[in-house]
PDB file of C-alpha atoms in Angstrom:
ATOM      1  CA  LEU A   1      18.823 -44.222 -27.457  1.00 55.00           C
ATOM      2  CA  ALA A   2      22.359 -42.835 -27.527  1.00 62.00           C
ATOM      3  CA  LYS A   3      24.845 -45.482 -28.586  1.00 79.00           C
ATOM      4  CA  THR A   4      28.493 -45.287 -29.515  1.00 89.00           C
ATOM      5  CA  THR A   5      29.896 -48.290 -31.387  1.00 92.00           C
ATOM      6  CA  GLN A   6      33.442 -49.250 -32.338  1.00 95.00           C
ATOM      7  CA  PRO A   7      34.934 -52.515 -33.617  1.00 96.00           C
ATOM      8  CA  ILE A   8      36.310 -54.535 -30.732  1.00 95.00           C
ATOM      9  CA  SER A   9      39.645 -55.235 -32.385  1.00 97.00           C
ATOM     10  CA  MET A  10      41.690 -54.757 -35.532  1.00 97.00           C
ATOM     11  CA  ASP A  11      44.925 -56.253 -36.805  1.00 97.00           C
ATOM     12  CA  SER A  12      47.441 -54.624 -39.089  1.00 97.00           C
ATOM     13  CA  TYR A  13      51.053 -54.784 -40.209  1.00 97.00           C
ATOM     14  CA  GLU A  14      53.756 -52.204 -39.898  1.00 97.00           C
ATOM     15  CA  GLY A  15      53.650 -49.566 -42.606  1.00 97.00           C
ATOM     16  CA  GLN A  16      49.971 -49.992 -43.390  1.00 97.00           C
ATOM     17  CA  GLU A  17      47.262 -47.378 -42.983  1.00 97.00           C
ATOM     18  CA  VAL A  18      44.649 -48.194 -40.356  1.00 98.00           C
ATOM     19  CA  ASN A  19      41.147 -46.743 -40.275  1.00 98.00           C
ATOM     20  CA  ILE A  20      38.997 -47.117 -37.159  1.00 98.00           C
ATOM     21  CA  THR A  21      35.372 -46.032 -37.346  1.00 97.00           C
ATOM     22  CA  CYS A  22      33.121 -45.005 -34.490  1.00 96.00           C
ATOM     23  CA  SER A  23      29.367 -44.855 -35.035  1.00 95.00           C
ATOM     24  CA  HIS A  24      27.451 -42.328 -32.947  1.00 92.00           C
ATOM     25  CA  ASN A  25      23.861 -41.354 -33.700  1.00 84.00           C
ATOM     26  CA  ASN A  26      22.349 -38.095 -32.492  1.00 82.00           C
ATOM     27  CA  ILE A  27      25.377 -36.578 -30.881  1.00 87.00           C
ATOM     28  CA  ALA A  28      25.254 -33.076 -29.472  1.00 84.00           C
ATOM     29  CA  THR A  29      25.295 -30.567 -32.306  1.00 83.00           C
ATOM     30  CA  ASN A  30      27.909 -28.232 -30.884  1.00 82.00           C
ATOM     31  CA  ASP A  31      30.417 -30.730 -29.577  1.00 86.00           C
ATOM     32  CA  TYR A  32      33.594 -32.004 -31.135  1.00 92.00           C
ATOM     33  CA  ILE A  33      34.409 -35.674 -31.660  1.00 94.00           C
ATOM     34  CA  THR A  34      37.590 -36.668 -29.886  1.00 96.00           C
ATOM     35  CA  TRP A  35      39.827 -39.700 -30.132  1.00 97.00           C
ATOM     36  CA  TYR A  36      42.167 -41.076 -27.492  1.00 98.00           C
ATOM     37  CA  GLN A  37      44.881 -43.732 -27.411  1.00 98.00           C
ATOM     38  CA  GLN A  38      45.496 -45.893 -24.364  1.00 97.00           C
ATOM     39  CA  PHE A  39      48.458 -48.104 -23.560  1.00 96.00           C
ATOM     40  CA  PRO A  40      48.358 -50.702 -20.773  1.00 93.00           C
ATOM     41  CA  SER A  41      48.625 -49.240 -17.277  1.00 92.00           C
ATOM     42  CA  GLN A  42      48.364 -45.679 -18.583  1.00 95.00           C
ATOM     43  CA  GLY A  43      45.601 -43.150 -18.869  1.00 96.00           C
ATOM     44  CA  PRO A  44      44.146 -42.325 -22.281  1.00 96.00           C
ATOM     45  CA  ARG A  45      46.126 -39.843 -24.334  1.00 97.00           C
ATOM     46  CA  PHE A  46      44.543 -37.281 -26.657  1.00 96.00           C
ATOM     47  CA  ILE A  47      45.164 -37.924 -30.350  1.00 97.00           C
ATOM     48  CA  ILE A  48      42.894 -35.673 -32.385  1.00 97.00           C
ATOM     49  CA  GLN A  49      39.520 -33.995 -32.415  1.00 96.00           C
ATOM     50  CA  GLY A  50      37.272 -32.408 -34.978  1.00 95.00           C
ATOM     51  CA  TYR A  51      33.783 -31.116 -35.709  1.00 93.00           C
ATOM     52  CA  LYS A  52      33.211 -31.808 -39.380  1.00 90.00           C
ATOM     53  CA  THR A  53      35.005 -32.843 -42.588  1.00 89.00           C
ATOM     54  CA  LYS A  54      38.693 -33.640 -42.194  1.00 95.00           C
ATOM     55  CA  VAL A  55      41.271 -32.761 -39.574  1.00 95.00           C
ATOM     56  CA  THR A  56      44.927 -33.730 -39.738  1.00 96.00           C
ATOM     57  CA  ASN A  57      47.762 -33.408 -37.264  1.00 95.00           C
ATOM     58  CA  GLU A  58      51.210 -34.888 -37.004  1.00 94.00           C
ATOM     59  CA  VAL A  59      49.999 -38.319 -35.910  1.00 95.00           C
ATOM     60  CA  ALA A  60      46.557 -38.922 -37.407  1.00 97.00           C
ATOM     61  CA  SER A  61      43.671 -37.757 -39.533  1.00 97.00           C
ATOM     62  CA  LEU A  62      40.032 -37.638 -38.583  1.00 98.00           C
ATOM     63  CA  PHE A  63      37.231 -37.873 -41.104  1.00 97.00           C
ATOM     64  CA  ILE A  64      33.737 -36.767 -40.127  1.00 96.00           C
ATOM     65  CA  PRO A  65      30.872 -36.872 -42.643  1.00 94.00           C
ATOM     66  CA  ALA A  66      28.351 -34.085 -42.865  1.00 93.00           C
ATOM     67  CA  ASP A  67      25.700 -35.964 -40.873  1.00 92.00           C
ATOM     68  CA  ARG A  68      28.221 -36.546 -38.037  1.00 92.00           C
ATOM     69  CA  LYS A  69      26.801 -39.998 -37.376  1.00 93.00           C
ATOM     70  CA  SER A  70      30.234 -41.523 -37.521  1.00 95.00           C
ATOM     71  CA  SER A  71      33.875 -40.606 -37.464  1.00 96.00           C
ATOM     72  CA  THR A  72      36.946 -42.391 -38.775  1.00 98.00           C
ATOM     73  CA  LEU A  73      40.371 -42.186 -37.207  1.00 98.00           C
ATOM     74  CA  SER A  74      43.100 -42.773 -39.766  1.00 98.00           C
ATOM     75  CA  LEU A  75      46.611 -43.755 -38.696  1.00 98.00           C
ATOM     76  CA  PRO A  76      49.078 -43.576 -41.584  1.00 95.00           C
ATOM     77  CA  ARG A  77      51.893 -46.104 -41.776  1.00 94.00           C
ATOM     78  CA  VAL A  78      51.435 -47.705 -38.371  1.00 97.00           C
ATOM     79  CA  SER A  79      54.345 -49.053 -36.377  1.00 97.00           C
ATOM     80  CA  LEU A  80      54.555 -51.563 -33.547  1.00 97.00           C
ATOM     81  CA  SER A  81      54.318 -48.711 -31.064  1.00 97.00           C
ATOM     82  CA  ASP A  82      50.815 -47.923 -32.315  1.00 97.00           C
ATOM     83  CA  THR A  83      49.547 -51.137 -30.728  1.00 98.00           C
ATOM     84  CA  ALA A  84      47.027 -49.798 -28.223  1.00 97.00           C
ATOM     85  CA  VAL A  85      43.336 -49.314 -27.554  1.00 97.00           C
ATOM     86  CA  TYR A  86      41.664 -46.422 -29.336  1.00 98.00           C
ATOM     87  CA  TYR A  87      38.545 -44.694 -27.991  1.00 97.00           C
ATOM     88  CA  CYS A  88      36.198 -42.160 -29.491  1.00 96.00           C
ATOM     89  CA  LEU A  89      34.523 -39.644 -27.196  1.00 94.00           C
ATOM     90  CA  VAL A  90      31.297 -37.856 -28.075  1.00 93.00           C
ATOM     91  CA  ALA A  91      28.615 -35.899 -26.270  1.00 88.00           C
ATOM     92  CA  TYR A  92      24.903 -36.645 -26.152  1.00 86.00           C
ATOM     93  CA  TYR A  93      21.961 -34.745 -24.725  1.00 83.00           C
ATOM     94  CA  MET A  94      19.918 -37.041 -22.533  1.00 80.00           C
ATOM     95  CA  ASP A  95      16.132 -36.912 -22.234  1.00 78.00           C
ATOM     96  CA  THR A  96      16.616 -34.838 -19.089  1.00 77.00           C
ATOM     97  CA  GLY A  97      18.510 -32.240 -21.072  1.00 78.00           C
ATOM     98  CA  ARG A  98      21.759 -33.143 -19.406  1.00 79.00           C
ATOM     99  CA  ARG A  99      24.815 -33.279 -21.613  1.00 81.00           C
ATOM    100  CA  ALA A 100      26.627 -36.571 -21.220  1.00 85.00           C
ATOM    101  CA  LEU A 101      30.129 -37.297 -22.473  1.00 86.00           C
ATOM    102  CA  THR A 102      30.359 -40.910 -23.596  1.00 90.00           C
ATOM    103  CA  PHE A 103      33.379 -42.965 -24.555  1.00 93.00           C
ATOM    104  CA  GLY A 104      33.080 -45.719 -27.115  1.00 93.00           C
ATOM    105  CA  SER A 105      33.907 -49.213 -25.967  1.00 92.00           C
ATOM    106  CA  GLY A 106      37.360 -49.026 -27.527  1.00 95.00           C
ATOM    107  CA  THR A 107      39.130 -50.716 -30.440  1.00 97.00           C
ATOM    108  CA  ARG A 108      42.150 -52.831 -29.660  1.00 97.00           C
ATOM    109  CA  LEU A 109      44.667 -52.375 -32.487  1.00 98.00           C
ATOM    110  CA  GLN A 110      47.392 -54.984 -32.815  1.00 98.00           C
ATOM    111  CA  VAL A 111      50.230 -54.123 -35.196  1.00 97.00           C
ATOM    112  CA  GLN A 112      52.364 -57.018 -36.378  1.00 96.00           C
ATOM    113  CA  PRO A 113      55.909 -56.786 -37.786  1.00 95.00           C
TER     114      PRO A 113
ATOM    115  CA  GLY B   1      54.421 -31.504 -12.532  1.00 53.00           C
ATOM    116  CA  ALA B   2      52.932 -30.734 -15.872  1.00 79.00           C
ATOM    117  CA  GLY B   3      50.383 -33.524 -16.001  1.00 93.00           C
ATOM    118  CA  VAL B   4      47.502 -34.909 -13.979  1.00 97.00           C
ATOM    119  CA  SER B   5      48.761 -36.741 -10.923  1.00 97.00           C
ATOM    120  CA  GLN B   6      46.862 -39.495  -9.133  1.00 98.00           C
ATOM    121  CA  SER B   7      47.669 -41.209  -5.877  1.00 97.00           C
ATOM    122  CA  PRO B   8      48.098 -43.852  -4.805  1.00 97.00           C
ATOM    123  CA  SER B   9      48.962 -45.653  -8.021  1.00 96.00           C
ATOM    124  CA  ASN B  10      47.863 -48.923  -6.463  1.00 97.00           C
ATOM    125  CA  LYS B  11      45.594 -49.628  -3.521  1.00 97.00           C
ATOM    126  CA  VAL B  12      44.729 -52.998  -2.034  1.00 97.00           C
ATOM    127  CA  THR B  13      42.146 -53.116   0.714  1.00 96.00           C
ATOM    128  CA  GLU B  14      39.741 -55.464   2.372  1.00 96.00           C
ATOM    129  CA  LYS B  15      36.085 -55.626   1.558  1.00 97.00           C
ATOM    130  CA  GLY B  16      34.098 -53.267   3.738  1.00 97.00           C
ATOM    131  CA  LYS B  17      36.858 -50.712   4.216  1.00 97.00           C
ATOM    132  CA  ASP B  18      36.660 -47.129   3.019  1.00 98.00           C
ATOM    133  CA  VAL B  19      39.164 -45.809   0.474  1.00 98.00           C
ATOM    134  CA  GLU B  20      40.155 -42.351  -0.706  1.00 98.00           C
ATOM    135  CA  LEU B  21      41.681 -41.710  -4.108  1.00 98.00           C
ATOM    136  CA  ARG B  22      43.357 -38.412  -4.892  1.00 97.00           C
ATOM    137  CA  CYS B  23      43.652 -36.424  -8.090  1.00 97.00           C
ATOM    138  CA  ASP B  24      45.834 -33.365  -8.685  1.00 96.00           C
ATOM    139  CA  PRO B  25      44.728 -31.754 -11.953  1.00 96.00           C
ATOM    140  CA  ILE B  26      46.820 -29.637 -14.240  1.00 95.00           C
ATOM    141  CA  SER B  27      47.249 -26.190 -12.736  1.00 93.00           C
ATOM    142  CA  GLY B  28      44.619 -23.778 -13.981  1.00 91.00           C
ATOM    143  CA  HIS B  29      42.277 -26.458 -15.286  1.00 94.00           C
ATOM    144  CA  THR B  30      38.776 -25.760 -14.086  1.00 93.00           C
ATOM    145  CA  ALA B  31      37.147 -28.988 -15.250  1.00 94.00           C
ATOM    146  CA  LEU B  32      37.830 -32.315 -13.537  1.00 96.00           C
ATOM    147  CA  TYR B  33      36.440 -35.745 -14.347  1.00 96.00           C
ATOM    148  CA  TRP B  34      36.491 -39.120 -12.653  1.00 97.00           C
ATOM    149  CA  TYR B  35      36.083 -42.364 -14.595  1.00 97.00           C
ATOM    150  CA  ARG B  36      36.154 -46.026 -13.712  1.00 97.00           C
ATOM    151  CA  GLN B  37      37.710 -48.648 -15.961  1.00 95.00           C
ATOM    152  CA  SER B  38      37.179 -52.284 -15.139  1.00 92.00           C
ATOM    153  CA  LEU B  39      39.664 -54.862 -16.417  1.00 87.00           C
ATOM    154  CA  GLY B  40      39.631 -54.934 -20.196  1.00 83.00           C
ATOM    155  CA  GLN B  41      36.672 -52.585 -20.387  1.00 86.00           C
ATOM    156  CA  GLY B  42      35.993 -49.046 -21.513  1.00 89.00           C
ATOM    157  CA  LEU B  43      35.731 -45.896 -19.447  1.00 93.00           C
ATOM    158  CA  GLU B  44      32.665 -45.382 -17.296  1.00 93.00           C
ATOM    159  CA  PHE B  45      31.913 -41.773 -16.353  1.00 93.00           C
ATOM    160  CA  LEU B  46      31.493 -41.162 -12.631  1.00 95.00           C
ATOM    161  CA  ILE B  47      31.464 -37.445 -11.823  1.00 95.00           C
ATOM    162  CA  TYR B  48      32.361 -34.075 -13.347  1.00 93.00           C
ATOM    163  CA  PHE B  49      33.357 -30.819 -11.665  1.00 94.00           C
ATOM    164  CA  GLN B  50      33.376 -27.490 -13.501  1.00 92.00           C
ATOM    165  CA  GLY B  51      34.529 -24.430 -11.617  1.00 88.00           C
ATOM    166  CA  ASN B  52      32.132 -23.453  -8.864  1.00 86.00           C
ATOM    167  CA  SER B  53      29.126 -25.133 -10.455  1.00 88.00           C
ATOM    168  CA  ALA B  54      27.336 -28.023  -8.810  1.00 89.00           C
ATOM    169  CA  PRO B  55      29.064 -31.252  -9.875  1.00 90.00           C
ATOM    170  CA  ASP B  56      27.440 -33.672 -12.286  1.00 91.00           C
ATOM    171  CA  LYS B  57      27.153 -36.787 -10.156  1.00 92.00           C
ATOM    172  CA  SER B  58      24.990 -38.715 -12.577  1.00 90.00           C
ATOM    173  CA  GLY B  59      27.550 -41.470 -13.137  1.00 91.00           C
ATOM    174  CA  LEU B  60      28.156 -42.437  -9.514  1.00 94.00           C
ATOM    175  CA  PRO B  61      27.017 -46.073  -9.258  1.00 94.00           C
ATOM    176  CA  SER B  62      25.757 -45.964  -5.663  1.00 94.00           C
ATOM    177  CA  ASP B  63      25.620 -43.787  -2.579  1.00 95.00           C
ATOM    178  CA  ARG B  64      28.816 -45.442  -1.376  1.00 97.00           C
ATOM    179  CA  PHE B  65      30.647 -43.281  -3.907  1.00 97.00           C
ATOM    180  CA  SER B  66      31.273 -39.590  -3.353  1.00 97.00           C
ATOM    181  CA  ALA B  67      33.761 -36.997  -4.522  1.00 97.00           C
ATOM    182  CA  GLU B  68      34.898 -33.576  -3.459  1.00 95.00           C
ATOM    183  CA  ARG B  69      36.966 -30.908  -5.077  1.00 95.00           C
ATOM    184  CA  THR B  70      38.495 -28.483  -2.641  1.00 84.00           C
ATOM    185  CA  GLY B  71      39.521 -24.996  -3.656  1.00 82.00           C
ATOM    186  CA  GLY B  72      38.825 -25.770  -7.273  1.00 78.00           C
ATOM    187  CA  SER B  73      41.915 -27.912  -7.528  1.00 91.00           C
ATOM    188  CA  VAL B  74      42.597 -31.242  -5.828  1.00 95.00           C
ATOM    189  CA  SER B  75      39.814 -33.815  -5.883  1.00 97.00           C
ATOM    190  CA  THR B  76      39.201 -36.846  -3.710  1.00 97.00           C
ATOM    191  CA  LEU B  77      37.019 -39.780  -4.703  1.00 98.00           C
ATOM    192  CA  THR B  78      35.795 -41.732  -1.691  1.00 98.00           C
ATOM    193  CA  ILE B  79      34.345 -45.217  -1.767  1.00 98.00           C
ATOM    194  CA  GLN B  80      32.732 -46.357   1.455  1.00 98.00           C
ATOM    195  CA  ARG B  81      32.207 -49.979   2.510  1.00 97.00           C
ATOM    196  CA  THR B  82      34.060 -51.249  -0.527  1.00 97.00           C
ATOM    197  CA  GLN B  83      32.796 -54.303  -2.390  1.00 97.00           C
ATOM    198  CA  GLN B  84      34.708 -56.656  -4.650  1.00 96.00           C
ATOM    199  CA  GLU B  85      32.934 -55.251  -7.702  1.00 95.00           C
ATOM    200  CA  ASP B  86      34.545 -51.896  -6.935  1.00 97.00           C
ATOM    201  CA  SER B  87      37.880 -53.346  -8.082  1.00 97.00           C
ATOM    202  CA  ALA B  88      38.940 -51.323 -11.111  1.00 97.00           C
ATOM    203  CA  VAL B  89      41.236 -48.565 -12.283  1.00 97.00           C
ATOM    204  CA  TYR B  90      39.957 -45.141 -11.331  1.00 98.00           C
ATOM    205  CA  LEU B  91      41.039 -42.458 -13.777  1.00 98.00           C
ATOM    206  CA  CYS B  92      40.991 -38.724 -13.318  1.00 97.00           C
ATOM    207  CA  ALA B  93      41.149 -36.160 -16.111  1.00 97.00           C
ATOM    208  CA  SER B  94      41.195 -32.397 -16.274  1.00 96.00           C
ATOM    209  CA  SER B  95      40.656 -29.790 -18.956  1.00 95.00           C
ATOM    210  CA  THR B  96      40.645 -26.020 -19.263  1.00 93.00           C
ATOM    211  CA  GLY B  97      36.868 -26.085 -19.031  1.00 84.00           C
ATOM    212  CA  GLN B  98      36.437 -24.206 -22.266  1.00 81.00           C
ATOM    213  CA  SER B  99      34.173 -25.725 -24.841  1.00 77.00           C
ATOM    214  CA  ASN B 100      35.637 -28.685 -26.714  1.00 82.00           C
ATOM    215  CA  GLN B 101      39.004 -28.634 -25.024  1.00 89.00           C
ATOM    216  CA  PRO B 102      40.475 -32.143 -24.688  1.00 92.00           C
ATOM    217  CA  GLN B 103      40.776 -33.952 -21.403  1.00 94.00           C
ATOM    218  CA  HIS B 104      44.192 -34.792 -19.994  1.00 96.00           C
ATOM    219  CA  PHE B 105      44.309 -38.018 -18.027  1.00 97.00           C
ATOM    220  CA  GLY B 106      46.346 -39.264 -15.135  1.00 97.00           C
ATOM    221  CA  ASP B 107      47.540 -42.858 -15.103  1.00 96.00           C
ATOM    222  CA  GLY B 108      44.909 -43.901 -12.615  1.00 97.00           C
ATOM    223  CA  THR B 109      44.678 -45.687  -9.304  1.00 98.00           C
ATOM    224  CA  ARG B 110      44.381 -49.457  -9.530  1.00 97.00           C
ATOM    225  CA  LEU B 111      42.037 -50.493  -6.718  1.00 98.00           C
ATOM    226  CA  SER B 112      41.860 -54.107  -5.633  1.00 97.00           C
ATOM    227  CA  ILE B 113      39.300 -55.249  -3.084  1.00 97.00           C
ATOM    228  CA  LEU B 114      40.110 -58.526  -1.377  1.00 94.00           C
TER     229      LEU B 114
END
């Protein structure tokens, strides 16, 4: 059974590094893992995506182990403006053969001063 | 505009009425997605359009829900005989349609059923 799991919430302080892990068994072999950030009353915003190992851009890093059963979003030196909900997005192949994109349930990150 | 545009931004209607929600994707994007997000919850996939292919309707929760995409651009999500449990934010996203290209989201339509 395809299941995507994230921690419900995390707390941090400004300047700290935050790591959010998404667990996802048996994801589609050819699809990337994508992470989004969502602020209240806005649509999700793309942060980063990757297939394997490590990807880094100007706002985050993404670590994906070789078995691709999880992925970890790393936010360096968070600020108050990073307070948001973070979602992972993966693809599964259903029993019918249909490819289904599935969002995790989201992790609410609260950054304190 | 450069982004995905959704209208209206807010919609309040009475139970039993029909509603239409509109999505204008980014120009040139061939893939279009609709999601539903209930208060404080994650994103629930509803329907996916890709070019001229038959849409993936597997996420539509009942036959009261339908969607069209005319001319490969604008999409309309229609909910007939609305129920209170239909109250949610309806989000639209588009992408280039190429493999593993990220989705770009609009800010959604907040639907409230009285």
